[in-house]
Every structure is written in structure tokens, then in C-alpha cells.
Short mmCIF file of C-alpha atoms in Angstrom, two decimals:
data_model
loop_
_atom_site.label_atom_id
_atom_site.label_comp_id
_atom_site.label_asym_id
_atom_site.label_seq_id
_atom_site.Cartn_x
_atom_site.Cartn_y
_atom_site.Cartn_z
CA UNK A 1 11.29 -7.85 -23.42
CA UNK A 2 10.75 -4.14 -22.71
CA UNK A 3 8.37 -3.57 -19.83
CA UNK A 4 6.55 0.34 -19.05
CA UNK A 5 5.56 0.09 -15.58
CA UNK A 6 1.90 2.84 -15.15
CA UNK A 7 1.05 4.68 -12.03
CA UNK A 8 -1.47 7.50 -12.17
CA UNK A 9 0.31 9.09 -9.12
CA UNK A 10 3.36 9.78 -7.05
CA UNK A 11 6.26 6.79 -7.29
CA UNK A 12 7.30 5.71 -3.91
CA UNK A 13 4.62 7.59 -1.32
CA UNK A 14 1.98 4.86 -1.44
CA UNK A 15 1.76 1.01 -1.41
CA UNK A 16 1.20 0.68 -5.27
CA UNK A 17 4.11 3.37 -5.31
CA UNK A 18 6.67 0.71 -3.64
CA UNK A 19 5.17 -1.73 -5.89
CA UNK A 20 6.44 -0.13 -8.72
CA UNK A 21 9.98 0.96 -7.34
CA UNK A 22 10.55 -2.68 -5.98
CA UNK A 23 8.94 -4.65 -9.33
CA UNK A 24 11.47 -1.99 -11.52
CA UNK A 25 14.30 -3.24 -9.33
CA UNK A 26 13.81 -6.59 -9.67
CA UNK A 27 13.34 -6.39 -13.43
CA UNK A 28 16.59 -4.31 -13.65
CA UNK A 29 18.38 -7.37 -12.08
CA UNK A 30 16.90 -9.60 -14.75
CA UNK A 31 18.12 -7.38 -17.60
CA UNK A 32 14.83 -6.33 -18.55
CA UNK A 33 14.66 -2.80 -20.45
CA UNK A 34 12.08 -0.69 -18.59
CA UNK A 35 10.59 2.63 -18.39
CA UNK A 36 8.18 4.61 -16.21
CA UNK A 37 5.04 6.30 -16.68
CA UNK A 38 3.64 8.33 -13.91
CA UNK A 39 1.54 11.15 -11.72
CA UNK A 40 3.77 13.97 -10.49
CA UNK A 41 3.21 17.85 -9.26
CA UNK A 42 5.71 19.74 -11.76
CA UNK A 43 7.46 20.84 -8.99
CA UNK A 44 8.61 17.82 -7.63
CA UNK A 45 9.25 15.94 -10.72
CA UNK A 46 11.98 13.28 -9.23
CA UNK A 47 10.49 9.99 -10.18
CA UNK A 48 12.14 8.50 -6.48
CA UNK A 49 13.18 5.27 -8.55
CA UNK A 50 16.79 4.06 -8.57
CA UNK A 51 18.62 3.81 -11.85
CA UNK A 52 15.65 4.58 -13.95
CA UNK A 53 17.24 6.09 -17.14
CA UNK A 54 15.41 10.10 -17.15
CA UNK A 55 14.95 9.47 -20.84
CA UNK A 56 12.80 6.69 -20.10
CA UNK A 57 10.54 8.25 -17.41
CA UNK A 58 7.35 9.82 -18.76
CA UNK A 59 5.85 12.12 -16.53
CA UNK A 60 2.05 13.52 -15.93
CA UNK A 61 2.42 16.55 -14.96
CA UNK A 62 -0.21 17.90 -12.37
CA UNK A 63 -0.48 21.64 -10.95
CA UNK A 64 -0.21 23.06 -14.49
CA UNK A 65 -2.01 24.95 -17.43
CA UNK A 66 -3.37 21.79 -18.59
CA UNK A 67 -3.70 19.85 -15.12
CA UNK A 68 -4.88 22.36 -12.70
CA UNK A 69 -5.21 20.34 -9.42
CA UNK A 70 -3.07 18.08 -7.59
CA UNK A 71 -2.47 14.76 -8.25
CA UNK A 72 -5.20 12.02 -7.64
CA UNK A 73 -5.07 9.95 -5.25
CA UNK A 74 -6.52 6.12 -4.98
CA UNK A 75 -6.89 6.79 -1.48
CA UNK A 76 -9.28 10.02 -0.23
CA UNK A 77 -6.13 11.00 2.16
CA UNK A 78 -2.96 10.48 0.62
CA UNK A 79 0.83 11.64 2.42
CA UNK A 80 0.71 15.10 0.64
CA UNK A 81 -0.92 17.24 -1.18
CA UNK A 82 -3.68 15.56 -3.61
CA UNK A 83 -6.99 15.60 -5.48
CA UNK A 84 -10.13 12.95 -4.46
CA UNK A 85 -11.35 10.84 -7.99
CA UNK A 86 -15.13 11.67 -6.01
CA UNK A 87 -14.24 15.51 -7.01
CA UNK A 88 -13.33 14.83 -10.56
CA UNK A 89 -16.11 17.00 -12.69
CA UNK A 90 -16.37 16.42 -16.10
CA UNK A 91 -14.18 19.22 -16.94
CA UNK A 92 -11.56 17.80 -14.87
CA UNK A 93 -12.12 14.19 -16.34
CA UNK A 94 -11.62 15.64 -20.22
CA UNK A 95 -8.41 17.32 -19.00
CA UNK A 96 -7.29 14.25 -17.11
CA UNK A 97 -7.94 11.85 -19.75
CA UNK A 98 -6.49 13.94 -22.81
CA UNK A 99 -3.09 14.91 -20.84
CA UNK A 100 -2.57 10.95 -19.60
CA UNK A 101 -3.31 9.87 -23.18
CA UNK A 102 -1.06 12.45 -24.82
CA UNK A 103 1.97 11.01 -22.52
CA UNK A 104 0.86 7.11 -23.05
CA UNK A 105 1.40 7.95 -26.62
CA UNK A 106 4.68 9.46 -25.91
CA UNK A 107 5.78 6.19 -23.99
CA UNK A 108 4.06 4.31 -26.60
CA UNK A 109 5.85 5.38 -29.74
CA UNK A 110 9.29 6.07 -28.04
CA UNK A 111 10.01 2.98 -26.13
CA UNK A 112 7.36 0.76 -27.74
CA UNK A 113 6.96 -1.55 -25.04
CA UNK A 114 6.26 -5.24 -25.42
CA UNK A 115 3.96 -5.19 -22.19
CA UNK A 116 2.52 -2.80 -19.44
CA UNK A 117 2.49 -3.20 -15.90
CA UNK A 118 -0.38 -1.21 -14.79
CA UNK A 119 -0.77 -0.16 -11.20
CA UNK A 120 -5.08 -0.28 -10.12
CA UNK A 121 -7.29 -1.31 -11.93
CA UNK A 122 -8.69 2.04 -12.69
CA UNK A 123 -8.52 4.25 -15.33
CA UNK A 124 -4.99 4.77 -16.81
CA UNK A 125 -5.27 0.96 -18.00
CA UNK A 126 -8.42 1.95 -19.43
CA UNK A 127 -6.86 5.19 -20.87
CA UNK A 128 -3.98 3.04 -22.20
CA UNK A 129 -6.56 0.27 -23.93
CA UNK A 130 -8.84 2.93 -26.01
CA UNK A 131 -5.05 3.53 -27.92
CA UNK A 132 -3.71 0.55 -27.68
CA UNK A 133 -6.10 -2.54 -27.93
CA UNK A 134 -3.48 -5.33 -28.72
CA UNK A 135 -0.60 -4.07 -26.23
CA UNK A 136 -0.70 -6.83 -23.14
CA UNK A 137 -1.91 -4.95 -19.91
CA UNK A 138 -1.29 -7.10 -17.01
CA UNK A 139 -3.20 -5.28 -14.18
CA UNK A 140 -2.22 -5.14 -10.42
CA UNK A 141 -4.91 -4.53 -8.12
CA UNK A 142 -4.14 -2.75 -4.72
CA UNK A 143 -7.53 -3.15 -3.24
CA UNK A 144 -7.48 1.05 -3.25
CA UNK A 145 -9.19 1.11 -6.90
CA UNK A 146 -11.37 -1.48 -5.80
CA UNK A 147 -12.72 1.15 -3.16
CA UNK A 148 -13.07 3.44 -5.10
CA UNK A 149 -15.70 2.00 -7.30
CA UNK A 150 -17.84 2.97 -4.47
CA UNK A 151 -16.61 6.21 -3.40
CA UNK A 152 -16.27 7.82 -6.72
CA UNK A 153 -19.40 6.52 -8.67
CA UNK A 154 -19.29 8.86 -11.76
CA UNK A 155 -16.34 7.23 -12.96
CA UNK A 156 -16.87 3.88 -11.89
CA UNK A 157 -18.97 2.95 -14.82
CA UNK A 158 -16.07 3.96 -17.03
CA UNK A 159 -13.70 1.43 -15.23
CA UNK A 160 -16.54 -1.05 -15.20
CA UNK A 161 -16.89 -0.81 -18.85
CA UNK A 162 -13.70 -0.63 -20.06
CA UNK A 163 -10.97 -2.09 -17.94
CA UNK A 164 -12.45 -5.54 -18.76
CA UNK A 165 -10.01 -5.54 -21.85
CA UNK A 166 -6.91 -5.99 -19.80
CA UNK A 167 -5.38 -9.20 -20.43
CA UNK A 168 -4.80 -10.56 -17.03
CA UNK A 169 -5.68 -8.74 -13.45
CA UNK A 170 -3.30 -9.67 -10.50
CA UNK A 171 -4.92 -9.80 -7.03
CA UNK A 172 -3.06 -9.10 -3.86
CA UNK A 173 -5.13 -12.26 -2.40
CA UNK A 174 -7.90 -14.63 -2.49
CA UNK A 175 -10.81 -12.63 -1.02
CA UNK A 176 -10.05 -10.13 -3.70
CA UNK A 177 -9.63 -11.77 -6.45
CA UNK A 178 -13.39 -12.78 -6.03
CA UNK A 179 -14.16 -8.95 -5.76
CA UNK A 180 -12.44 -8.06 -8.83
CA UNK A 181 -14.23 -11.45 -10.78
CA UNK A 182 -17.81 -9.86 -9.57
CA UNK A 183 -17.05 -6.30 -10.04
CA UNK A 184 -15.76 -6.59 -13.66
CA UNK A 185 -17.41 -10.05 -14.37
CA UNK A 186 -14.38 -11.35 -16.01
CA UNK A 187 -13.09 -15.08 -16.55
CA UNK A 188 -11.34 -16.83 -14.17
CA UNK A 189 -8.33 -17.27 -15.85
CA UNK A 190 -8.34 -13.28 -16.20
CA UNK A 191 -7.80 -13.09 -12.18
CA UNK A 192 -4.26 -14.51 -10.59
CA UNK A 193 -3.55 -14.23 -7.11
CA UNK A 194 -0.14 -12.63 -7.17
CA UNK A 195 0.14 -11.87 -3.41
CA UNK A 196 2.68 -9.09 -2.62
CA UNK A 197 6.38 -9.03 -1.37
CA UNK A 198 9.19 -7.57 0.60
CA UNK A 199 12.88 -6.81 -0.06
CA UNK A 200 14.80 -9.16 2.08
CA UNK A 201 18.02 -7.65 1.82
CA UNK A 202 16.29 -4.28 3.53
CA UNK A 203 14.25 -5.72 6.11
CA UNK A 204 15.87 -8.65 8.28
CA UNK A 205 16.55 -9.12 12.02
CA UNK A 206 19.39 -8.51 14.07
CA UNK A 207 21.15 -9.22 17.62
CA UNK A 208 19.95 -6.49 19.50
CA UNK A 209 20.55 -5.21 23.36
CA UNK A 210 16.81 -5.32 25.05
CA UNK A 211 14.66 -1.83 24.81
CA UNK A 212 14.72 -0.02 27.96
CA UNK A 213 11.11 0.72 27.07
CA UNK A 214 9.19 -1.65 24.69
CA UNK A 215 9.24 -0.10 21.35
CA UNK A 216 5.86 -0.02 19.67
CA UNK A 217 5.77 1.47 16.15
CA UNK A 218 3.07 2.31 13.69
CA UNK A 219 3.61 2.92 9.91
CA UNK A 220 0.81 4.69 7.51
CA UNK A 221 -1.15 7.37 6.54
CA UNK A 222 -2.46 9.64 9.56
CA UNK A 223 -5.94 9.03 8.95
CA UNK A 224 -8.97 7.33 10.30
CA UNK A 225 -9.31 4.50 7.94
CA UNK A 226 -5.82 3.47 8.88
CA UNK A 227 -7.24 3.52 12.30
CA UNK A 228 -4.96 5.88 13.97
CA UNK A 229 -7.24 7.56 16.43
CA UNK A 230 -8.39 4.03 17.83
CA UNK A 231 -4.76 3.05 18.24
CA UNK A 232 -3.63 6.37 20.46
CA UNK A 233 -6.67 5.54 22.93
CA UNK A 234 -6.20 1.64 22.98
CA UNK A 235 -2.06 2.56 23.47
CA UNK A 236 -3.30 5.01 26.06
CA UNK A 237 -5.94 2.60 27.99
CA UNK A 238 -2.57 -0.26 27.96
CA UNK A 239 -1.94 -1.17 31.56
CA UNK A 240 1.57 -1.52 30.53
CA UNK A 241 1.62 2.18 28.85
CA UNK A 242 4.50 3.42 31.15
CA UNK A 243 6.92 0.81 29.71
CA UNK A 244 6.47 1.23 26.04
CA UNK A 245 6.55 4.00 24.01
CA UNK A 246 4.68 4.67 20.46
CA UNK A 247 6.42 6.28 17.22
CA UNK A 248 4.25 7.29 14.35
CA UNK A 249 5.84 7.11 11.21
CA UNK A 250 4.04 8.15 7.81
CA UNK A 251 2.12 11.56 6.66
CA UNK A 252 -1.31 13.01 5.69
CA UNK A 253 -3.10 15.95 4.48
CA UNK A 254 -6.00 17.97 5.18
CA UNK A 255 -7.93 18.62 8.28
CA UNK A 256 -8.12 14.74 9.31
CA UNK A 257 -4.74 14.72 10.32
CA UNK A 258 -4.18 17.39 11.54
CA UNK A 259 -6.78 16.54 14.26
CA UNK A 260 -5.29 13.30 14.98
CA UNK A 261 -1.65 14.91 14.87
CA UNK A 262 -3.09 17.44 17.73
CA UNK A 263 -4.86 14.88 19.99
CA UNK A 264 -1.32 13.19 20.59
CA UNK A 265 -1.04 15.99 23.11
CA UNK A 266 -3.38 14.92 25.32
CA UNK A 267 -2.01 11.59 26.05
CA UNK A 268 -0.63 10.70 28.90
CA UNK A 269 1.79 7.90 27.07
CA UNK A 270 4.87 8.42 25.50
CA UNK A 271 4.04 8.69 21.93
CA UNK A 272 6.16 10.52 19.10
CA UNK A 273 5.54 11.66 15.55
CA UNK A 274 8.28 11.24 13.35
CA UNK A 275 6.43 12.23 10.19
CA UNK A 276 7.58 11.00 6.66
CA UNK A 277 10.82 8.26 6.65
CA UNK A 278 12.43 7.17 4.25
CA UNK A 279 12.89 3.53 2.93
CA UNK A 280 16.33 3.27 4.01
CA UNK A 281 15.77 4.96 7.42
CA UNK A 282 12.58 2.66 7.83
CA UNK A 283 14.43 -0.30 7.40
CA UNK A 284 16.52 0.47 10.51
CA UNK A 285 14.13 1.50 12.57
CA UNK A 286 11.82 -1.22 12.19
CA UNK A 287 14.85 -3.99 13.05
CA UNK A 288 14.42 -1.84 16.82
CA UNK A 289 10.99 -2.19 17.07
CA UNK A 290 9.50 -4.77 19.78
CA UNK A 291 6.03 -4.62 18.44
CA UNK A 292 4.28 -2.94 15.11
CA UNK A 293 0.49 -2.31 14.96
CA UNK A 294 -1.92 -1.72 12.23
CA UNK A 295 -5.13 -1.36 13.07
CA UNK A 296 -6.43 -0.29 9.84
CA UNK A 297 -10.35 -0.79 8.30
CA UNK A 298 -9.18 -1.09 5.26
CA UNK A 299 -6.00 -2.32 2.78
CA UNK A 300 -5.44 -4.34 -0.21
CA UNK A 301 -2.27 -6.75 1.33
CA UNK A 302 -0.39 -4.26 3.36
CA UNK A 303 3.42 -4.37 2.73
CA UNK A 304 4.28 -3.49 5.95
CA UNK A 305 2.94 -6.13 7.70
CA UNK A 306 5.69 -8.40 5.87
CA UNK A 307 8.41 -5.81 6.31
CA UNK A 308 7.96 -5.83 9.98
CA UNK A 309 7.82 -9.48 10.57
CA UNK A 310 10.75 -9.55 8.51
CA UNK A 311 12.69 -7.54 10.90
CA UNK A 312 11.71 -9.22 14.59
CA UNK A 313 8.73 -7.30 15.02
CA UNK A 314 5.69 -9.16 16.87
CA UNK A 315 2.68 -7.35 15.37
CA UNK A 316 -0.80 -7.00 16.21
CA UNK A 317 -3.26 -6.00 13.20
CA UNK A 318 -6.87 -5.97 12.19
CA UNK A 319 -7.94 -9.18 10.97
CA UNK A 320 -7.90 -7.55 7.11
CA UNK A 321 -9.60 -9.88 4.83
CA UNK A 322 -7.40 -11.89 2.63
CA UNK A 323 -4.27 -11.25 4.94
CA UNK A 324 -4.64 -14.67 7.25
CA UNK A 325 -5.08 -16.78 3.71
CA UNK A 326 -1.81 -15.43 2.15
CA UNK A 327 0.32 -15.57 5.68
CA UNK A 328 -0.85 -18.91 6.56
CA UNK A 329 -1.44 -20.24 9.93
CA UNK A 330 1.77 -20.54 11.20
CA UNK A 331 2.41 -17.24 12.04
CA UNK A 332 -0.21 -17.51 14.34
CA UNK A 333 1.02 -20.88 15.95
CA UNK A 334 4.35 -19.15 16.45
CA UNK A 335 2.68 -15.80 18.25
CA UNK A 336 4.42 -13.46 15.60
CA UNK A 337 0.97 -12.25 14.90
CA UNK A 338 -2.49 -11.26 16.48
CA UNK A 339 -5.43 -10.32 14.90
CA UNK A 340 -8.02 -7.96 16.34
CA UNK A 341 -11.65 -8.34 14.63
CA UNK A 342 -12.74 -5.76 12.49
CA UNK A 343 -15.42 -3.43 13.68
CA UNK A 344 -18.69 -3.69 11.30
CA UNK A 345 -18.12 -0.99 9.02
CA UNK A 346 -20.22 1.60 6.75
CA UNK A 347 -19.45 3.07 3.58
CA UNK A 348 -16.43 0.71 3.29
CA UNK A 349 -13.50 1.95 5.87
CA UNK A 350 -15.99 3.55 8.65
CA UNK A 351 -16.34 1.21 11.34
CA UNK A 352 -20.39 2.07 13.33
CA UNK A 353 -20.12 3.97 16.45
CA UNK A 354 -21.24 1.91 18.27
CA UNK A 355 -18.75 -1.36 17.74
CA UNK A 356 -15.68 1.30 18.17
CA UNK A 357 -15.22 1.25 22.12
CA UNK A 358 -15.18 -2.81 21.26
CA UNK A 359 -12.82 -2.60 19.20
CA UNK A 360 -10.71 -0.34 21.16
CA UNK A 361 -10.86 -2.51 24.20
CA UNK A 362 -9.68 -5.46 22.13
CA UNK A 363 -6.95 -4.11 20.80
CA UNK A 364 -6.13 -2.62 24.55
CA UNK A 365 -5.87 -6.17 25.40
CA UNK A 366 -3.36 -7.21 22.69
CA UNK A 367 -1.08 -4.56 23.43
CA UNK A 368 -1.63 -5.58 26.97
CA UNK A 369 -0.36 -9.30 26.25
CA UNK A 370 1.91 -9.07 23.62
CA UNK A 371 4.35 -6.16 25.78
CA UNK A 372 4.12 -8.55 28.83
CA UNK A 373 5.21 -10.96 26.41
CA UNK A 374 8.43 -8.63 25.72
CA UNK A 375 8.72 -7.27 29.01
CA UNK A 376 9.37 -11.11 29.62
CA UNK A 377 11.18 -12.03 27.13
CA UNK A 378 9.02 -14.02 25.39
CA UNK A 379 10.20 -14.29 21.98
CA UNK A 380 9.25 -16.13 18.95
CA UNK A 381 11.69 -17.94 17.11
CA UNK A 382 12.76 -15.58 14.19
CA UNK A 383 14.46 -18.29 12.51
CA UNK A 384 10.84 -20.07 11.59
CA UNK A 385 9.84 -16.81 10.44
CA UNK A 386 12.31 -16.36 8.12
CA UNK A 387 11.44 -19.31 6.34
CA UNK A 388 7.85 -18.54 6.07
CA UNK A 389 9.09 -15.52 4.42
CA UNK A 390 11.18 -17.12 2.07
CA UNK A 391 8.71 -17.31 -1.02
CA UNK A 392 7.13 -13.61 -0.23
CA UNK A 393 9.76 -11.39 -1.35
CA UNK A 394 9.58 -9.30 -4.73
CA UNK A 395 11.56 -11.43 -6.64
CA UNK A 396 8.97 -14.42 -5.72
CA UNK A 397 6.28 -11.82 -7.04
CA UNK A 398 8.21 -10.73 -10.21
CA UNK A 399 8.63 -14.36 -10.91
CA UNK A 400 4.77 -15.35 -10.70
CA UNK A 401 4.19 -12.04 -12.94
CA UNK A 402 6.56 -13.12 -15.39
CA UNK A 403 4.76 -16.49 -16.47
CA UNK A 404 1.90 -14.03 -17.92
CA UNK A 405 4.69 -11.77 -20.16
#
């Protein structure tokens, strides 16, 4: 079985990005022979995936004659430097399509895969179906592409039209596989809820001396559909702000973040910006951390919500819709998790002015009780956890992707 894993952008940065990295690693250890097709400026043409063979990576490259933009991003604000699918003109689109289709035919002939993994539901699997009409396309949905049917219109009906030819769509949970069965009107037994996964030999617990502060940590994009800006006031309205102290880990672009990377000045809590870490740094840090918070408006099934209940973490998120179904209720019953209601929003990750202070305030009060949980010692037993976990790391998701090879 030879498998070509598809991403239209950066291995490694994103979600989708560790997707791909942790689904090649897995299929390595089965003795599957596998090669890469991705998004990459031409200066920065590492394809960040361990023991991929060069000669079977098959790089877009962006920032060139041909390609004369950055990347483009699923997301409007990616960690670096990137092009919005809303500013694609048609210009753009013709230069897009021919220089992904010219490399799918590369990866095509040369490796001649049995089956492609195709990150989004968007349109490289739609690129990769107008060539190749009888190769299997199992599609993984991130909940990103799913957004962006509303955000980038002109090319929606494109994706609409054609990415209905996929063979089977994978969806991160329940609520979206309904989404994806009403935006594409497909059957069914198209749509498999794959759920998502961690690497358990990266992100565990350990025996730890007590924080002399509690250790609060966030991990994302810095922008305001991750929520950022609500979290530095909530952290800074915390009665308890004096004992804790807030890293930032992750990256962003443009003017948005830069605004929110300014206003951490003004606080009067301890809060740090570490910027970009890397997986193997991340893993560390997060087996420190007392408490992890995302308080984002919108994901797909965010990884590292897993990744830091994996590692002792007690974390506090937005009540994200599919998340509850696919971690059960038994996180809840054992207090490793709190859920803060999501604003209503507009235009799909924008909560209304109006609910914000609301939301702020309730997510003041989780901070508030889950550090005087720590500050007590309150723990939850980790051991329970772990066995929750058991059936939600990436080998668990390889193996429910494999029954559709």
C-alpha cells in the first residue's frame, strides 16, 4: 500500500499540519511506503517531517515566478507569513490551480500511489480528482475548510461542486460530520467520524515539585478567533492573578497580533510571550503546566486540548461544538475540564459585542475556581485520565482510517 499524504500549506505550523506529520509517523511504523505533497515558500522548503525520504516529498512552491504570493492559509491568520483564499482573484486561482496540478502529476506518475490522504476538504482534493477520477481520496476535514465556505465565497462553489467525488470524508466529530453531509449533500456512508489523536509517548504526566506560582498556559495562534484578547482581560480580572502566571505560546501575522502582542503591556499580571515552540519543547512545558486555557470561537477538534490533558493539565475551554461528544462526560465528572459557553457569534468566529463582557466574566470565574483548586491541591486523579485517553491517540486514528484503504 503506498499512501501520498496532501496539504495545500506549510507541514507542521497548523493543526492539519500535525495531522499529517503524526498520521506519516504512524504509517512509517506500519511499513507503509509514503510520500508528501505540500504548500511551502521556496525559501523555507524543509518539509518539518521526520524520515520522509526528500525524493518522495513534492513541494508547491509559493513566493515564485509562477506563485507570486505567500502560501494560503485555511485560516485568515495563520503563524507566518500567508495569503487569505477570500483574496484569491481569478488570476491568482489559474496560477494556483495549474502549479498544484503540475506537482499532483509529478507525485502521481512517480510514486503512483494506491490512495491519498487529503488534508480539508477544499480544493487540492478537488484539484487532485479533475486528473485522477479513480484514485481513492479519503478526505480529512479540519473544520478550517468548512469555514471557509463562508468566508471565501468565489471559490466555494468550486469545492461545492467538485469535492463531492472523494470517496470517503473523515470528520473530526459528530456535529461536523452533519455540516459536511449538508454542505456537500453527500451519503452517509461518505461521512466517518474519525475524531483526532495525540502522541502518547510525547505528552504524559510526571511527579512534579508544586509551582511556586500556578502555571497557566495558552497554546495557538495570536488572534481574536482563538480568543486571545478575552483571555488577557479575564486572566487580568482573576482574583487569584498574583499567584499564577500566563505563558503564551504560538505565533501570528499581520496587524491583529501585533495589537494583542502590545496590549500584554498593560497588564498588571504576570504574563509572558514565548512565541513559536517547538513540538519537542512543547511537550515539556506542558507536563509543568497547572492549568491550559482555550478560549477559542472557533476549531475543528483542537489537538491541544488532548495533549494537555495528557500531560496533568486541568483545562478550561470554550464549550466548542463537537468537543464534549468526542471527550465524553467523564472528564467532566473528574474536574479535568470546564467549559465556558460560547458567546453568540457573527460571521462565524466573531462573538456580538455585546455577549463579550459575559463571556469574559465567565471565564474570570473559571480561572478563579480552578487555581483555588491548585492553590489547594485539589487534584484530579491522572490515572482515570489516562485511560480515557487510551483509544485517542494517532495510532487509534490511523487504525479507524485504515478500514477505508
Amino acid at each position: 500500500m503506498r499512501i501520498l499524504h496532501a496539504l495545500a500549506q506549510r507541514p507542521g505550523r497548523t493543526g492539519s499540519g500535525v495531522f499529517l506529520q503524526q498520521l506519516f509517523k504512524i504509517g512509517l511504523e506500519k511499513g507503509f511506503e509514503q510520500a508528501v505533497l505540500a504548500g511551502v515558500p521556496i525559501n523555507e522548503q524543509e518539509p518539518d517531517i521526520d524520515n520522509l525520504d526528500l525524493n518522495n516529498f513534492y513541494p508547491v512552491l509559493f513566493e515564485t515566478y509562477e506563485l507570486n504570493f505567500p502560501v494560503v492559509g485555511m485560516s485568515d491568520v495563520m503563524p507566518y507569513k500567508s495569503t487569505k483564499y477570500s483574496e484569491i482573484d481569478k488570476e491568482m486561482y489559474d496560477a494556483y490551480e495549474k502549479a498544484f496540478k503540475k506537482v499532483i502529476k509529478e507525485a502521481v506518475e512517480k510514486f503512483k500511489p494506491d490512495i491519498v490522504i487529503c488534508n480539508h476538504i477544499w480544493l487540492l482534493s478537488t484539484f487532485i480528482k479533475d486528473l485522477y477520477p479513480n484514485l481513492k481520496v479519503l478526505t480529512l476535514c479540519h473544520g478550517t475548510d468548512l469555514r471557509q465556505l463562508e468566508l471565501a465565497k468565489n471559490l466555494a462553489s468550486i469545492v461545492k461542486q467538485k469535492a463531492i467525488r472523494c470517496e470517503y470524508f473523515f470528520a473530526l466529530n459528530s456535529v461536523q460530520a452533519q455540516k459536511i453531509k449538508k454542505e456537500f449533500n453527500v451519503d452517509d456512508k461518505q461521512v466517518v467520524v474519525s475524531g483526532s489523536g495525540y502522541n502518547p509517548d510525547m505528552f504524559f504526566p510526571i511527579k512534579r515539585e508544586k509551582n511556586e506560582k500556578v502555571k497557566v498556559v495558552y497554546v495557538g495562534k495570536m488572534s481574536n478567533a482563538k480568543g486571545v484578547p478575552q483571555l488577557l482581560n479575564a486572566f487580568n480580572a482573576s482574583k487569584n492573578h498574583k499567584n499564577m502566571q500566563l505563558s503564551l505560546i504560538g505565533s501570528g501575522s499581520g496587524a491583529e497580533s501585533e495589537k494583542i502582542l502590545e496590549s500584554i503591556n498593560d497588564r498588571k499580571s504576570e504574563i509572558n510571550y514565548l512565541g513559536r515552540v517547538e513540538q519537542d519543547e512543547l511537550e515539556k512545558f506542558l507536563r509543568t503546566c497547572d492549568i491550559f486555557i482555550l478560549p477559542s470561537f472557533y476549531e475543528g477538534l483542537p489537538l491541544v486540548v488532548i495533549e494537555a490533558l495528557a500531560s496533568g493539565a486541568k483545562v478550561i475551554c470554550t464549550d466548542l461544538p463537537g468537543l464534549d461528544d468526542f471527550l465524553g462526560e467523564e472528564f467532566k465528572k473528574l474536574d479535568a475540564i470546564r467549559y465556558v459557553k460560547m458567546p453568540r457569534l457573527k460571521n462565524i468566529d466573531t462573538p456580538y459585542e455585546e455577549d463579550i463582557e459575559a463571556f469574559e466574566e465567565e471565564l474570570t470565574k473559571k480561572i478563579d475556581e480552578v487555581s483555588l483548586e491548585v492553590l489547594s491541591n485539589n487534584e484530579y486523579k491522572i490515572d482515570e485520565v489516562m485511560k480515557l485517553l487510551e483509544d485517542k491517540s494517532w495510532n487509534g486514528l490511523f487504525n479507524r482510517l485504515e478500514k477505508y484503504f
